[in-house]
Short mmCIF file of C-alpha atoms in Angstrom, two decimals:
data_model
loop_
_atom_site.label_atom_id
_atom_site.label_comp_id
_atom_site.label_asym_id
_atom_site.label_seq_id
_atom_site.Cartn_x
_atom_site.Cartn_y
_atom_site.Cartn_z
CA UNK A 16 26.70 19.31 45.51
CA UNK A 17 28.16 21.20 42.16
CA UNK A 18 31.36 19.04 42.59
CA UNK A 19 29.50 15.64 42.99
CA UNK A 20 27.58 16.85 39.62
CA UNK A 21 31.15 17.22 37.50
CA UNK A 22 32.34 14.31 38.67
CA UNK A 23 29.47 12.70 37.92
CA UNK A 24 29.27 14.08 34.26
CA UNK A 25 32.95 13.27 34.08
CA UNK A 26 32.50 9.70 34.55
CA UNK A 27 29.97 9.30 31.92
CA UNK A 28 31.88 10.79 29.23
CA UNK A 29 34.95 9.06 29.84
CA UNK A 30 32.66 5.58 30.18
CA UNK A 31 31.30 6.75 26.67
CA UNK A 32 34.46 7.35 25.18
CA UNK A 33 36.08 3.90 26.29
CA UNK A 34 33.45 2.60 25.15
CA UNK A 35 33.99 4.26 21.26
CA UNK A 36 37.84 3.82 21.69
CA UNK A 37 37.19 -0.13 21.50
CA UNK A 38 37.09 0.25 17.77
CA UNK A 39 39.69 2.65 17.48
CA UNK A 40 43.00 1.51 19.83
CA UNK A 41 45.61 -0.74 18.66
CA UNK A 42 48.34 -3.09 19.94
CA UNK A 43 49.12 -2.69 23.42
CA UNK A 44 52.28 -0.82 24.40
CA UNK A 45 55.48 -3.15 24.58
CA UNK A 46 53.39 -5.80 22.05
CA UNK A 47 55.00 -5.67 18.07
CA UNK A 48 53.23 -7.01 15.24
CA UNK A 49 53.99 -10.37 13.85
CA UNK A 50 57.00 -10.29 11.19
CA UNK A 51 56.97 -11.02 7.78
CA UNK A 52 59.48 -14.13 6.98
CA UNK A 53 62.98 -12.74 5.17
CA UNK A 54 62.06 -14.07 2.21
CA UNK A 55 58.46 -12.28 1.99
CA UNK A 56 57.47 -9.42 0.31
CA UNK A 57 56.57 -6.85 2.52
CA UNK A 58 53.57 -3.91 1.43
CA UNK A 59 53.24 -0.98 3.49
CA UNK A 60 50.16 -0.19 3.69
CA UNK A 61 48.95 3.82 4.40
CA UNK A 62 47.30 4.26 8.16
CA UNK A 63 45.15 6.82 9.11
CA UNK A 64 46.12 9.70 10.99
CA UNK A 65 44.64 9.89 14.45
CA UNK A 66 46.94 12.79 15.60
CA UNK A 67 45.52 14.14 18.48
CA UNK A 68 43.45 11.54 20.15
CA UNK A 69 40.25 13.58 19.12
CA UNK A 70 37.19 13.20 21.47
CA UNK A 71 34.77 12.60 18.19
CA UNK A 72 36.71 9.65 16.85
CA UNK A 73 35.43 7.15 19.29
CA UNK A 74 32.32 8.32 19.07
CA UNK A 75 31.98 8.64 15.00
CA UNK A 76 33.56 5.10 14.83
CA UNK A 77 31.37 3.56 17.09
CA UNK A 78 28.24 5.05 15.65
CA UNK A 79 29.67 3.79 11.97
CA UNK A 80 29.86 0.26 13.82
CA UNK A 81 26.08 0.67 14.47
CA UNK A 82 25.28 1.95 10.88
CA UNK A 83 27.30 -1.55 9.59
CA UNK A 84 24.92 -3.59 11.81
CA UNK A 85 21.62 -2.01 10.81
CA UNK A 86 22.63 -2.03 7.42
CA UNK A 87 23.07 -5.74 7.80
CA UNK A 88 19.72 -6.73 8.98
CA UNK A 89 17.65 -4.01 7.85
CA UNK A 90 14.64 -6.11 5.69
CA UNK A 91 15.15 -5.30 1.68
CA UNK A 92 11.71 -4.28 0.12
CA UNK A 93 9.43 -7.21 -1.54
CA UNK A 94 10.28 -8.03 -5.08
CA UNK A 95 8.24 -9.51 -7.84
CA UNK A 96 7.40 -12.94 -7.28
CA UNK A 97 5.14 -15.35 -9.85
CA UNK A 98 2.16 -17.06 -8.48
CA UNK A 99 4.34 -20.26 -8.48
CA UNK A 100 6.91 -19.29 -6.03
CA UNK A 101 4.66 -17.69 -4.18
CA UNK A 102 2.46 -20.59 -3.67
CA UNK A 103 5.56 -22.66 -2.53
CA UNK A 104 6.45 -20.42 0.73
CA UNK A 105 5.36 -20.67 4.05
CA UNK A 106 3.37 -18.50 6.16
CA UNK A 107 6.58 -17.20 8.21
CA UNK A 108 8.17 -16.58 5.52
CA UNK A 109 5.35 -14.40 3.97
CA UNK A 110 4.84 -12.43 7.35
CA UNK A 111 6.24 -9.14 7.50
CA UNK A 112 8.24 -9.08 4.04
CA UNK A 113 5.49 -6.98 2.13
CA UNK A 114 5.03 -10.02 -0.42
CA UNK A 115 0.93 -10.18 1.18
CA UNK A 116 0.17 -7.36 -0.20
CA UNK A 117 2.08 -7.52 -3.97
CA UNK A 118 0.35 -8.93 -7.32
CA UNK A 119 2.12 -12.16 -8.76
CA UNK A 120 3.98 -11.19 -12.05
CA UNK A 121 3.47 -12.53 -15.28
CA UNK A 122 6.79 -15.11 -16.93
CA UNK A 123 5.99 -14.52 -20.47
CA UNK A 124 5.52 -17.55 -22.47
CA UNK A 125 3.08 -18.12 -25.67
CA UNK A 126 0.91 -15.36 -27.39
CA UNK A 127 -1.97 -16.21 -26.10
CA UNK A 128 -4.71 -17.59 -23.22
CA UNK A 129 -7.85 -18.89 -25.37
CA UNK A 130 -11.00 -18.93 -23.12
CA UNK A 131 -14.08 -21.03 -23.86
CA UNK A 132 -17.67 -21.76 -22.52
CA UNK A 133 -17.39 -22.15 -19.09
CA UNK A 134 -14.60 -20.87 -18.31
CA UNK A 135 -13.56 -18.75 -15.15
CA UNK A 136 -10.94 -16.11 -13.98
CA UNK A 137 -9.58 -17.50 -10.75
CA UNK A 138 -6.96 -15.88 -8.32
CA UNK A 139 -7.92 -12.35 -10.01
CA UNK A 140 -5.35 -9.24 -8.01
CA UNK A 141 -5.51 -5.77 -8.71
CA UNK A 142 -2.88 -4.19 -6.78
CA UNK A 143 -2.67 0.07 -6.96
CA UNK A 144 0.54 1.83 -7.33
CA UNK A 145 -0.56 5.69 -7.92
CA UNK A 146 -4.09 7.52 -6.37
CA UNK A 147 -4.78 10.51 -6.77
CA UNK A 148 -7.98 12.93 -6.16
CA UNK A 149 -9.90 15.44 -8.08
CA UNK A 150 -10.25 18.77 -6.17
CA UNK A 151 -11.75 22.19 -7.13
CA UNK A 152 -9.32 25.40 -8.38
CA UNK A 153 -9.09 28.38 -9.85
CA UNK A 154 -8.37 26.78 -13.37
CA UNK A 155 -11.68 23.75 -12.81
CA UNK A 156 -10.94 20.63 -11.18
CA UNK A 157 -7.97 18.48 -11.27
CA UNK A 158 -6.63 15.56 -9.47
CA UNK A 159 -3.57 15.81 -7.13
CA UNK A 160 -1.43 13.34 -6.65
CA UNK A 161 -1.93 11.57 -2.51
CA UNK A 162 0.32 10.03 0.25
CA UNK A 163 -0.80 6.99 1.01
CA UNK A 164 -1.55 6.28 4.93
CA UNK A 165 -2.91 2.87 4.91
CA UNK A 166 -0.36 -0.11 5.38
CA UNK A 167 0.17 -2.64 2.78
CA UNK A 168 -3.49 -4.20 3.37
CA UNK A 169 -4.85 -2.23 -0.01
CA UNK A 170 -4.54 -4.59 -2.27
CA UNK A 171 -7.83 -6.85 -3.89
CA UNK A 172 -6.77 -10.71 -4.38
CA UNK A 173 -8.40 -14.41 -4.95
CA UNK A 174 -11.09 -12.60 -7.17
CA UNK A 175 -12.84 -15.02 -8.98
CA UNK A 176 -15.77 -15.00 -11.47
CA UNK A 177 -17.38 -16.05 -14.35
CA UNK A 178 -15.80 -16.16 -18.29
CA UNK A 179 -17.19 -16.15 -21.53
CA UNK A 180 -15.98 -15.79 -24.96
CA UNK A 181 -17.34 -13.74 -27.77
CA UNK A 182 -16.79 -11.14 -26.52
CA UNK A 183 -14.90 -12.42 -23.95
CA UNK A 184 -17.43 -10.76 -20.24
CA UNK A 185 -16.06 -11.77 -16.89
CA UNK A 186 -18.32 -11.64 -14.15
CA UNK A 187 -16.84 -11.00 -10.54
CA UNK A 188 -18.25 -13.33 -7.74
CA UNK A 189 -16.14 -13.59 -4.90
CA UNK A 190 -12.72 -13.25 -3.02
CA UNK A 191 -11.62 -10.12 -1.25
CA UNK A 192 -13.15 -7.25 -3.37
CA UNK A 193 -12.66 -4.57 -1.21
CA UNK A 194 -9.99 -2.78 0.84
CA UNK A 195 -10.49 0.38 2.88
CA UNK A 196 -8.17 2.75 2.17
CA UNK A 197 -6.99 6.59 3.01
CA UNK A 198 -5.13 9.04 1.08
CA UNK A 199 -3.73 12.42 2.53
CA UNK A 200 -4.05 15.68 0.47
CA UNK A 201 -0.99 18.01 -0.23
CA UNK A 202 -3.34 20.60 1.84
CA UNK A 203 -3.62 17.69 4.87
CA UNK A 204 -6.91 17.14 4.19
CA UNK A 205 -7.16 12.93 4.42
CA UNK A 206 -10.12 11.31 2.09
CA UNK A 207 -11.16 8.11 3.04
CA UNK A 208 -12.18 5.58 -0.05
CA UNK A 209 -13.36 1.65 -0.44
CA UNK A 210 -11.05 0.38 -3.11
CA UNK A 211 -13.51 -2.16 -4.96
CA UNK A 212 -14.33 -4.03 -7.79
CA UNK A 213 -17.54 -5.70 -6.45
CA UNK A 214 -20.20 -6.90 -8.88
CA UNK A 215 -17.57 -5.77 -11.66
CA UNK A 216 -18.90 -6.88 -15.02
CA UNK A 217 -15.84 -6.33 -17.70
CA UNK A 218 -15.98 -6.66 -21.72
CA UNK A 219 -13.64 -7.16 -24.24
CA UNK A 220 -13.77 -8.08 -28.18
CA UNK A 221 -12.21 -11.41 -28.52
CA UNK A 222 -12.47 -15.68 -27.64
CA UNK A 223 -8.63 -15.20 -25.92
CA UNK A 224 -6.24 -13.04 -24.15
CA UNK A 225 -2.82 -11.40 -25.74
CA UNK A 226 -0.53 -8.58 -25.06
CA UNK A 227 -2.62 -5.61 -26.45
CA UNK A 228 -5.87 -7.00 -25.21
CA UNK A 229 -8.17 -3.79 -23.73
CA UNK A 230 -11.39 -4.46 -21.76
CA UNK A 231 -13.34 -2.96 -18.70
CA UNK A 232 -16.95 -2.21 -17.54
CA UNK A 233 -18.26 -0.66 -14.19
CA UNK A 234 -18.79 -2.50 -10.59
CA UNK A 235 -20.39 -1.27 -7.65
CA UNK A 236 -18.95 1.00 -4.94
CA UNK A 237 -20.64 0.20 -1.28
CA UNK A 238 -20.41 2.57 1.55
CA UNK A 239 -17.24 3.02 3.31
CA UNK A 240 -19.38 2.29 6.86
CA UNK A 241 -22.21 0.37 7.34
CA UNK A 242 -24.75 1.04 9.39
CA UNK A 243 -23.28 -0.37 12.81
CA UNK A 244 -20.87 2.75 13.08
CA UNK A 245 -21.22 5.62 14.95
CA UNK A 246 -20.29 9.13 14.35
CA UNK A 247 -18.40 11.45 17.62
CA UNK A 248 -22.11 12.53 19.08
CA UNK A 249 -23.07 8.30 18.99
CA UNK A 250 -25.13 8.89 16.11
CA UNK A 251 -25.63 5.62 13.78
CA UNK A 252 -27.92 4.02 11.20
CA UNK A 253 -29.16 1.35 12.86
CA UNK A 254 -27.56 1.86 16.14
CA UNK A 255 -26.59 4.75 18.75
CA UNK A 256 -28.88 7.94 18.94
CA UNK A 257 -31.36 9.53 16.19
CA UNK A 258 -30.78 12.76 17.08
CA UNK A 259 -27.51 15.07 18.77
CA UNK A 260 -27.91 16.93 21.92
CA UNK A 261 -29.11 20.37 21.95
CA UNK A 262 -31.38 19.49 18.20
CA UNK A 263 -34.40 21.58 19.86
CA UNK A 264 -32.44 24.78 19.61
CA UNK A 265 -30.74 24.03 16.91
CA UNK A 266 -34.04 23.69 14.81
CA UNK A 267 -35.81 26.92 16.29
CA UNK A 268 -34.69 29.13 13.45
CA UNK A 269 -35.41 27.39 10.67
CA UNK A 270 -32.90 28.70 8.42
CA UNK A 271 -29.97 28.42 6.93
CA UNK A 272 -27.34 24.94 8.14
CA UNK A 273 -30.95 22.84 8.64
CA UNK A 274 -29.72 20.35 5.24
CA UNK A 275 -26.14 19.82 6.58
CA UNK A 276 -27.21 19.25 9.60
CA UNK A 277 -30.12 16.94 8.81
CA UNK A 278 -27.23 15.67 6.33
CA UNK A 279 -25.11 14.72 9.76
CA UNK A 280 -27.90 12.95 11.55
CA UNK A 281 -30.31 11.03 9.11
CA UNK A 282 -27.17 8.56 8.17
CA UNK A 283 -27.67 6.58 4.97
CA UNK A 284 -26.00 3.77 3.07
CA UNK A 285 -24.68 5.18 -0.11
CA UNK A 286 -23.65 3.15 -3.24
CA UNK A 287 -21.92 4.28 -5.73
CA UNK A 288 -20.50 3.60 -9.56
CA UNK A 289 -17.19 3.66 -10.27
CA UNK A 290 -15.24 2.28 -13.87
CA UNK A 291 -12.36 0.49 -14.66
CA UNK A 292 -10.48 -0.27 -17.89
CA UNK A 293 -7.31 -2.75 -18.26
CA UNK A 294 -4.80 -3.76 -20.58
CA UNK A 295 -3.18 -7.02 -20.57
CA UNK A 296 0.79 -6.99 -21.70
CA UNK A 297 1.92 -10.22 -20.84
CA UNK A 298 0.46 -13.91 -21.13
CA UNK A 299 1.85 -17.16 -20.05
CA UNK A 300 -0.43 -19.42 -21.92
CA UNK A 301 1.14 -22.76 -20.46
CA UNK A 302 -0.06 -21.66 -17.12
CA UNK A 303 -3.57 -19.60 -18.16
CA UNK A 304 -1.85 -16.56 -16.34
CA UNK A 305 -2.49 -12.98 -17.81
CA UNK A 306 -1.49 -9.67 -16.03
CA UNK A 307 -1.00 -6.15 -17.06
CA UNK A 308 -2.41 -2.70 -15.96
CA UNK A 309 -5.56 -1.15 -15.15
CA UNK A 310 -7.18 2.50 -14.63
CA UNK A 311 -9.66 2.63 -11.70
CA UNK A 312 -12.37 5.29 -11.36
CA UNK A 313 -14.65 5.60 -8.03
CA UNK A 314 -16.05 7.91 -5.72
CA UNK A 315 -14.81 8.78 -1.87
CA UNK A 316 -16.22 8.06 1.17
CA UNK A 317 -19.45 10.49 1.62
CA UNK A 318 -19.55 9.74 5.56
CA UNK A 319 -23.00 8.43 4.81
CA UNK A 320 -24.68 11.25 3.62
CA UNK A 321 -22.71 13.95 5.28
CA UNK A 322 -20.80 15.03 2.38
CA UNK A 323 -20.39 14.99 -1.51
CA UNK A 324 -17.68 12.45 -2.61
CA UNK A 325 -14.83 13.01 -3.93
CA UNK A 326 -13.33 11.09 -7.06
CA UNK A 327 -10.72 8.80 -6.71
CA UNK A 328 -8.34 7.57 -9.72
CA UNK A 329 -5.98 4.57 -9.14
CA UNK A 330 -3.43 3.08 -11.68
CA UNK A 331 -1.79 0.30 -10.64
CA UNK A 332 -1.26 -3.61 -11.84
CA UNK A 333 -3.40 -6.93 -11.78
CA UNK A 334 -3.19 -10.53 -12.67
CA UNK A 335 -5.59 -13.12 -13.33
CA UNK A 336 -5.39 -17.14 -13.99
CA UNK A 337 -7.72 -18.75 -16.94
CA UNK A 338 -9.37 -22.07 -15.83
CA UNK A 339 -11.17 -23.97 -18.83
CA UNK A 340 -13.69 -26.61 -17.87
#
């Protein structure tokens, strides 16, 4: 049985390392390279040394050969794209290369996007690039920078809203205003938040848009769930149980744990407030296109009721078109 094993074993490794050599072996024995003519020039040209045949060469080369081919095909990260080009590809082409989930940039051009009575801000994106949390310490609270643990779906776009001039007050209406999102503390600890700009009301002194331009206001923050969810023990809102098993007991004292655990079982719908200010650096006024970057302010999921929020801070980038009437 032992000697069926090595020979076994023995096989395999010599299959493994034919299968490496493939890169590695020359010309056949008795076969000479093609000549140079007499009249060429001939350049020697420095080989490497494979003295000794060593086991580790086939393998090394073979797993080089495999680095060459992912490196190949591997996909390169999405790049900035205006609202142009992006308008002009094609679903497949959008799928899986990140560009679903980036801001359109700004092409520079004018010095300004003037914006009159009845205007609107169309195709309005607000795309995050930092978040980070406040959290208690010894020195008061601070925020700490996060890991992100959502996929590329966190990003608000086709925002659209009312604009008026004087001082210029855009009033958010519709389009997807609202992303749920989760962040990972450097202690673990993972704090679940609904990036949102709903029922955002933003102000700024002016009748146009230019690089330099600062405005903001607050919007509304809804509850991360709504009342169709249920918690581990099939407790909801509207649905699942009103109470957890065992309650009886767990109310006979009377004492201390009765708010957090009324807390955990009378869920509510909480809405919250939450601030944003922006900053717009570049303007194509041919086009009515503005972007620059904004500073978000909101508070964390409170798993309706359970649990004070935390607050959330998000820098990041947004764009927006100008449509006159």
């Amino acid at each position: 049985m032992a000697r069926n094993s090595f020979a076994v074993s023995t096989v395999a490794v010599l299959a493994v390392v034919g299968v490496g050599s493939c890169f590695l072996t020359g010309l056949p024995q008795g076969s000479q390279p093609p000549r140079a003519a007499p009249n060429a020039v001939e350049h020697e040209m420095p080989q490497p040394s494979m003295a000794g045949n060593s086991w580790a060469a086939p393998l090394l080369s073979f797993g080089a050969a495999l680095g060459l081919i992912f490196g190949v095909v591997a996909a390169k990260p999405a790049r900035a794209i205006t609202a142009e080009q992006f308008s002009q590809l094609t679903y497949a082409q959008v799928k899986g290369s990140g560009l679903a989930n980036r801001c359109p940039t700004v092409e520079s051009n004018g010095t300004e996007v003037p914006v009159k009575g009845g205007s609107r801000l169309v195709n309005v994106c607000f795309e995050p690039k930092s978040f980070a949390v406040e959290f208690e310490t010894d020195k008061g609270k601070e925020f700490a920078t996060t890991k992100l643990t959502t996929r590329q779906t966190y990003t608000l776009a086709f925002i659209e809203g009312s604009l008026d001039a004087n001082p210029i007050t855009f009033k958010e209406q519709d389009g997807m205003d609202f992303a749920a999102t989760t962040v990972k503390l450097p202690d673990g600890e993972y704090v679940p938040f609904l990036f949102t700009v709903k029922e955002l009301v933003a102000k700024g002194e002016g009748s146009s848009f230019k690089p330099g331009f600062t405005w903001g206001g607050e919007f509304s923050v809804p509850s991360y769930r709504t009342g169709g969810f249920l918690d581990p023990k099939g407790r909801g809102m509207t649905l699942g149980y009103d109470q957890a098993v065992a309650l009886p007991a767990m109310q006979s004292d009377g004492q201390g744990g009765q708010d957090e655990l009324f807390k955990e079982t009378n869920k509510v719908f909480d809405l919250g407030k939450g601030v944003i200010e922006m900053e717009v650096n570049k303007v194509n006024q041919e086009l009515g296109e503005i972007g620059g970057v904004f500073v978000s302010k909101q508070p964390s999921d409170t798993d309706m009721g359970a649990k004070a929020p935390r607050t959330v801070l998000l820098k990041g980038i947004f764009y927006g078109k100008v449509v006159n009437a």
